[in-house]
Amino acid sequence: MHLKKTLKSLFKLLPLLWLAACFTKEGEDKGMKVFHYPVAVKIKGIDPIQADDLYSGTEVSRVYDGLLEYHYLKRPFTLQGNLAQDLPTVSDDGLTYTFKIRPGVHFHDNKCFKNSIGRELVADDIRYTFMRNADPKENSKGWWMIDGKIKGLDDWRKNPDYSQDIEGLKVIDEHTFSFTLNEPFPQFLYALAMPFSFIVPRECVEHYGQEFLNHPVGTGPYTLDTFNQSNKIVYQRNKKFRDKFYPTEAAEEFVKRGLLKDAGKKLPFFDKIVVEVMVESQPRWLKFQDGKIDFIAIPKDNFSSVLTSEMELTDEMKQKEIELLIEPSQDVSYTAFNHDLPLFQNKKLRQALAMATNGDEYNKLFFNGTALVAQSIVPPGLAGYDEKFQNPYRQYNLEKAKKLLAEAGYPEGKGLPEITLDGTNSTDARQMAEFTKMSLEKLGLKIKTIQNPWPELQNKIKLRKGMMHSIAWLADYPDAESFFAILYGPNGSPGANGSNYNDPVFNKMVKEASTMQDSPERTALYTKMNRYIAEEVPVIFELHRTSVVVQHAWIKNFVVGDFAHDRSMYINVDTKQKERLLEEKF
Amino acid sequence: MSSPSSSSSNTTTVDASTMNNRENHQKPIPLKGRSLWSDAFRRLSKNKMALTSLIILGLYSLTAFLTYSNIIVSDWSESIGPSYAPPSFEDIRLLFGTDIFGRSVLYKAIKGTQVAMSVGLIVGIISVVIGVLLGAIAGFFGGIVDEIIVWFYTTLSSIPNIMLLIAITFILGKGIFSVYLALGLTYWVTLCRIIRGEVMRHKDRDYVQSAFSLGASRGRRLFVHIIPNVSHLIIIQFSLLFQTAIKSEVILSFIGLGVQGTPSWGTMIDDAKLELARGVWWQLAAATLFMFVIVLALNILGDALRDALDPKLKGKD
């Protein structure tokens, strides 16, 4: 009797055991092409209009598509049609852009659609997407990008009614759509390749309401399977993905690297993407070493074990056939002042603080000297950057900084309140914050560092809380305007300008440049603006970083780059090679 | 954590002679017995381990006091050498090498003592005040008061401690003040249970009854008569709470919820997590050593106190 009972209860446990087995063994992935993608922060959610950071932007681009995209292998970066068949036809006055929408593109199957079958994407979806971006209720983080640009949209925004017609957003027929702008806006096409403007279906937004953030429905190559904010995000291949093929043309450097082997093959290659959220760098590194994730930016503490002083891979890495990719990023890292506070209206104070932080030391300690000390805001590679320019307030000089601080009215920091410095919560970020704290305390300031999870830090910035924060900005498109945008007054939080810097002189220059086409005049103006910002020090510029990435040999077509957000559909894996290498070398 | 429930049952009976001493002042007793405390002290002083622990505790407290008043290691944040210089005997400051910013790891560990000791002390005091007060009230008054307090601490203790700590630090913001409160507000439950049980045992004892018949008020009976007779339990628990608090501070700082900006053993170990990859072990070693010594000392002391204050062991030297 007793035995029977035990057996019975054991029997009941069987499904549980089976479930446990499912979680532990990786057999289910056998033969499947899986991409193991590491990410260093928690992802706040997957909704295009909330994707104002690199990480959520990347996740959004797995599920959603925009009208335009960057060619995967062409350099300099070139836009091409994506949901649009091709680049638009532009009217003579340069204000009307007419797109032909690709027919036969379907949204993912989802219960928000009739019969749970994804319907075809039509021109009206584009109209809806842009209206949603403008709707104040939706609190789009991308509105700043098109604020004041599209005809009639700003008026509509005051009293949103989705049935109303807007002059600037015109549905011509099911597969033709046109935008009309208020004035020339040379970056407009770039804006269409940014995650904010990726197309969403109205019925799903309305069906899920607030929860749309966690139930993405798009037209992209992958569908969301599991979303676990602090642990893992899993995507499955969209089996109904339209016919899209690997490019057949490439820049010289990529041809040499053999990136055209998959030319003309149908995309995407992976059956499944597993995004592993690992805030700390060491677990990430260990997983990479075990072959459990496919690539990684080398953590600062592992540099010496991966690279020799000549920046070559060590023998241990070569033996595992690991490959190295180095590419300067178009970015700038900085510590921002909250200009809402009268305290930071004091230019001398900002200059003093900038002068007291040693950029070279920072570069050496945290980036092994691979980065470039930022003199102003525009990174190398973009018009407006001046290689020879040295910002006097970025040359570390404690004595001069002390003098400036006294001139600012705070001799030896007297009279200053305790200043808070917000950053993210990994150990590296804490050490970086400590570095800034130490540097500024040498001036006599009192600094309090605060560590926040990434979504929380972003939230603080959006709500204009805090006094200083550390952050980095990556180019959204290959134009210095993308960097000036983060200091443009009207873009203040919740827009892209998290420092809330609002300087009429600079605003005027941004406005002036915004309607100019790429030309020597514009480059001259950009250079002038960059110098002006260097003098004003609205934020403490830190570095222009370089991606130093290692990948496993089984990952193919991997390219390190900036604003082309999702590249995972182009990346391939050689499963046989992976199996062999894992068996022999790991 | 050690098991305090067993300690309570060992130490409940207060020696009759002691009680006579306390209660009966009229007649001098010819052969003067030793009081619980003097006896405990005599037994403790015979225990070399306990004495050593006491000295260590004293040294740590002194260090903490000296760092607090900036008499020593006030220049801990100065760089004294290159980043990650290995330990050497050339300079006392380099005994444990330097950290990422070239600061002396030894100085950081000493500065960390201040944080650890202050957390131990303040958390100990907060928990003792809450625990004793609630425990005594619950045990003494019983009935609905008792039920409410018991319900309260059972609920509190059913929430995983670390979750509660994280929640509290999120509400209060991060920093040393939050650590004091977060730990102090969660660590009183064990003490409260013990005191409640003890007070229940004591409140019907003869000496309390006689105090009652002499017209002593409730408050007087509880705080003047009963509490002093259970105070040895408070001391034992305090020494255990002290070291638990130190350990918890280290854990909280390790996961980034603890002190910010000043060195703590927890943040040093957190740094070490990265540095170990480049073969830098000294920060981990220094922090662990400093913590190990004080936690061990407090544990030994706690045990010794328990033995010394246990009337049942009296005379078994």
PDB file of N, CA, C and O in Angstrom, chain A residues 347-348 350-351 354 375-376 389 391-393 501 503 528-539 541:
ATOM      1  N   LYS A 347      29.009  78.639 -16.361  1.00  0.00           N
ATOM      2  CA  LYS A 347      29.897  78.042 -17.360  1.00  0.00           C
ATOM      3  C   LYS A 347      31.274  77.721 -16.787  1.00  0.00           C
ATOM      4  O   LYS A 347      31.837  76.669 -17.046  1.00  0.00           O
ATOM      5  N   LYS A 348      31.798  78.611 -15.973  1.00  0.00           N
ATOM      6  CA  LYS A 348      33.123  78.400 -15.393  1.00  0.00           C
ATOM      7  C   LYS A 348      33.137  77.143 -14.530  1.00  0.00           C
ATOM      8  O   LYS A 348      34.129  76.419 -14.482  1.00  0.00           O
ATOM      9  N   ARG A 350      31.302  74.470 -14.967  1.00  0.00           N
ATOM     10  CA  ARG A 350      31.324  73.311 -15.867  1.00  0.00           C
ATOM     11  C   ARG A 350      32.728  73.107 -16.435  1.00  0.00           C
ATOM     12  O   ARG A 350      33.240  71.985 -16.508  1.00  0.00           O
ATOM     13  N   GLN A 351      33.353  74.214 -16.813  1.00  0.00           N
ATOM     14  CA  GLN A 351      34.707  74.111 -17.381  1.00  0.00           C
ATOM     15  C   GLN A 351      35.685  73.563 -16.346  1.00  0.00           C
ATOM     16  O   GLN A 351      36.513  72.704 -16.653  1.00  0.00           O
ATOM     17  N   ALA A 354      35.179  69.855 -15.981  1.00  0.00           N
ATOM     18  CA  ALA A 354      35.686  69.106 -17.130  1.00  0.00           C
ATOM     19  C   ALA A 354      37.206  69.021 -17.080  1.00  0.00           C
ATOM     20  O   ALA A 354      37.802  67.982 -17.401  1.00  0.00           O
ATOM     21  N   GLN A 375      37.209  65.620 -27.419  1.00  0.00           N
ATOM     22  CA  GLN A 375      37.473  67.049 -27.232  1.00  0.00           C
ATOM     23  C   GLN A 375      36.172  67.838 -27.275  1.00  0.00           C
ATOM     24  O   GLN A 375      36.057  68.891 -26.692  1.00  0.00           O
ATOM     25  N   SER A 376      35.228  67.300 -28.018  1.00  0.00           N
ATOM     26  CA  SER A 376      33.907  67.911 -28.085  1.00  0.00           C
ATOM     27  C   SER A 376      32.933  66.778 -28.368  1.00  0.00           C
ATOM     28  O   SER A 376      33.234  65.632 -28.049  1.00  0.00           O
ATOM     29  N   PHE A 389      41.947  69.594 -33.441  1.00  0.00           N
ATOM     30  CA  PHE A 389      41.408  70.449 -32.388  1.00  0.00           C
ATOM     31  C   PHE A 389      41.621  69.858 -30.987  1.00  0.00           C
ATOM     32  O   PHE A 389      41.312  68.703 -30.725  1.00  0.00           O
ATOM     33  N   ASN A 391      40.555  70.716 -27.150  1.00  0.00           N
ATOM     34  CA  ASN A 391      39.732  71.554 -26.296  1.00  0.00           C
ATOM     35  C   ASN A 391      40.513  71.920 -25.032  1.00  0.00           C
ATOM     36  O   ASN A 391      40.910  71.035 -24.291  1.00  0.00           O
ATOM     37  N   PRO A 392      40.738  73.225 -24.793  1.00  0.00           N
ATOM     38  CA  PRO A 392      41.529  73.600 -23.610  1.00  0.00           C
ATOM     39  C   PRO A 392      40.920  73.069 -22.307  1.00  0.00           C
ATOM     40  O   PRO A 392      41.644  72.851 -21.335  1.00  0.00           O
ATOM     41  N   TYR A 393      39.609  72.875 -22.298  1.00  0.00           N
ATOM     42  CA  TYR A 393      38.977  72.408 -21.058  1.00  0.00           C
ATOM     43  C   TYR A 393      38.967  70.887 -20.944  1.00  0.00           C
ATOM     44  O   TYR A 393      38.358  70.333 -20.046  1.00  0.00           O
ATOM     45  N   TYR A 501      20.121  70.914 -21.735  1.00  0.00           N
ATOM     46  CA  TYR A 501      20.895  72.103 -22.098  1.00  0.00           C
ATOM     47  C   TYR A 501      20.059  72.919 -23.053  1.00  0.00           C
ATOM     48  O   TYR A 501      19.492  72.379 -24.008  1.00  0.00           O
ATOM     49  N   ASP A 503      20.495  76.499 -24.934  1.00  0.00           N
ATOM     50  CA  ASP A 503      21.290  77.689 -25.177  1.00  0.00           C
ATOM     51  C   ASP A 503      20.807  78.324 -26.482  1.00  0.00           C
ATOM     52  O   ASP A 503      20.942  77.723 -27.552  1.00  0.00           O
ATOM     53  N   LYS A 528      32.028  74.785 -36.609  1.00  0.00           N
ATOM     54  CA  LYS A 528      31.857  75.935 -35.719  1.00  0.00           C
ATOM     55  C   LYS A 528      31.032  75.523 -34.486  1.00  0.00           C
ATOM     56  O   LYS A 528      31.354  75.867 -33.348  1.00  0.00           O
ATOM     57  N   MET A 529      29.963  74.770 -34.744  1.00  0.00           N
ATOM     58  CA  MET A 529      29.106  74.335 -33.641  1.00  0.00           C
ATOM     59  C   MET A 529      29.864  73.445 -32.674  1.00  0.00           C
ATOM     60  O   MET A 529      29.738  73.551 -31.457  1.00  0.00           O
ATOM     61  N   ASN A 530      30.671  72.569 -33.251  1.00  0.00           N
ATOM     62  CA  ASN A 530      31.436  71.633 -32.421  1.00  0.00           C
ATOM     63  C   ASN A 530      32.405  72.395 -31.511  1.00  0.00           C
ATOM     64  O   ASN A 530      32.557  72.081 -30.339  1.00  0.00           O
ATOM     65  N   ARG A 531      33.029  73.441 -32.062  1.00  0.00           N
ATOM     66  CA  ARG A 531      33.949  74.292 -31.279  1.00  0.00           C
ATOM     67  C   ARG A 531      33.189  75.046 -30.188  1.00  0.00           C
ATOM     68  O   ARG A 531      33.658  75.198 -29.070  1.00  0.00           O
ATOM     69  N   TYR A 532      32.024  75.536 -30.581  1.00  0.00           N
ATOM     70  CA  TYR A 532      31.223  76.308 -29.633  1.00  0.00           C
ATOM     71  C   TYR A 532      30.885  75.442 -28.415  1.00  0.00           C
ATOM     72  O   TYR A 532      31.019  75.858 -27.269  1.00  0.00           O
ATOM     73  N   ILE A 533      30.469  74.209 -28.704  1.00  0.00           N
ATOM     74  CA  ILE A 533      30.104  73.273 -27.639  1.00  0.00           C
ATOM     75  C   ILE A 533      31.323  72.947 -26.766  1.00  0.00           C
ATOM     76  O   ILE A 533      31.228  72.826 -25.550  1.00  0.00           O
ATOM     77  N   ALA A 534      32.482  72.833 -27.418  1.00  0.00           N
ATOM     78  CA  ALA A 534      33.702  72.528 -26.682  1.00  0.00           C
ATOM     79  C   ALA A 534      33.988  73.617 -25.651  1.00  0.00           C
ATOM     80  O   ALA A 534      34.390  73.344 -24.524  1.00  0.00           O
ATOM     81  N   GLU A 535      33.726  74.850 -26.029  1.00  0.00           N
ATOM     82  CA  GLU A 535      33.953  75.993 -25.154  1.00  0.00           C
ATOM     83  C   GLU A 535      32.897  76.043 -24.038  1.00  0.00           C
ATOM     84  O   GLU A 535      33.199  76.346 -22.889  1.00  0.00           O
ATOM     85  N   GLU A 536      31.659  75.717 -24.394  1.00  0.00           N
ATOM     86  CA  GLU A 536      30.556  75.816 -23.440  1.00  0.00           C
ATOM     87  C   GLU A 536      30.539  74.691 -22.411  1.00  0.00           C
ATOM     88  O   GLU A 536      29.988  74.842 -21.330  1.00  0.00           O
ATOM     89  N   VAL A 537      31.100  73.551 -22.781  1.00  0.00           N
ATOM     90  CA  VAL A 537      31.107  72.350 -21.920  1.00  0.00           C
ATOM     91  C   VAL A 537      29.736  72.070 -21.289  1.00  0.00           C
ATOM     92  O   VAL A 537      29.612  72.040 -20.072  1.00  0.00           O
ATOM     93  N   PRO A 538      28.708  71.854 -22.099  1.00  0.00           N
ATOM     94  CA  PRO A 538      27.410  71.541 -21.503  1.00  0.00           C
ATOM     95  C   PRO A 538      27.402  70.167 -20.834  1.00  0.00           C
ATOM     96  O   PRO A 538      26.549  69.888 -19.991  1.00  0.00           O
ATOM     97  N   VAL A 539      28.334  69.319 -21.239  1.00  0.00           N
ATOM     98  CA  VAL A 539      28.519  68.016 -20.591  1.00  0.00           C
ATOM     99  C   VAL A 539      30.033  67.809 -20.519  1.00  0.00           C
ATOM    100  O   VAL A 539      30.770  68.463 -21.247  1.00  0.00           O
ATOM    101  N   PHE A 541      32.772  65.848 -21.733  1.00  0.00           N
ATOM    102  CA  PHE A 541      33.030  64.851 -22.780  1.00  0.00           C
ATOM    103  C   PHE A 541      34.039  63.850 -22.253  1.00  0.00           C
ATOM    104  O   PHE A 541      35.012  64.238 -21.625  1.00  0.00           O
TER     105      PHE A 541
END
